[in-house]
Amino acid sequence: MEKTLVIIKPDGVKRHLVGKIIQRFEEKGLVITALKMETLTLSLLEEHYNHLVTRPFFSELVDYMTSGPVVILILTGENAIEIVRKMVGTTNPLQAEIGSIRGQYGLSHTENVIHASDSTAAAQAEIQRFFK
């Protein structure tokens, strides 16, 4: 069984999409093995988005990600990472497939509702980061 990390971002929480998003994962056969709600800190986001710190949009991203609570969950299942990534869709909702979570609910490149680990290594590091 494979594990992956998902974050339902502040816009998803504010827009009351948490239940709908979680339901989609459960209907796909994925199992929630951990779940929590919290407001992220600057230090945690600097660690999580370390690869983006020098990008011009980093401060906007941090402001957005600290603007309200997020829901963080670990999903487990066969090929969980690949399945979740396909369900989530590409980062830009305008380019995401219709029917994907971002394609259906995303509003912009920044307010795209959800984060999902993109590889086994990322999933392991992100699970450790958010569920110490």
XYZ file of C-alpha atoms in Angstrom, residues 4 24-25 28 30 79-90 96-103 114 116-118:
29
model
C 0.351 10.199 -0.113
C -14.232 11.767 -4.151
C -11.097 10.140 -2.697
C -12.123 5.971 -5.502
C -8.547 5.443 -1.016
C -0.963 3.471 -6.519
C -2.295 6.239 -4.256
C 0.139 8.900 -5.508
C -0.659 8.390 -9.183
C -4.405 8.112 -8.576
C -4.529 11.257 -6.428
C -2.429 13.280 -8.869
C -4.752 12.314 -11.718
C -7.813 13.201 -9.640
C -6.309 16.545 -8.573
C -5.322 17.732 -12.082
C -2.645 20.180 -13.182
C -6.698 21.072 -15.648
C -8.899 18.376 -17.109
C -12.618 18.902 -16.731
C -13.747 16.658 -13.912
C -10.483 16.906 -12.004
C -10.661 18.599 -8.596
C -8.755 21.658 -9.807
C -10.647 21.678 -13.096
C -5.576 21.396 -3.264
C -0.957 16.530 -3.510
C 2.448 14.875 -3.243
C 3.989 14.340 -6.681
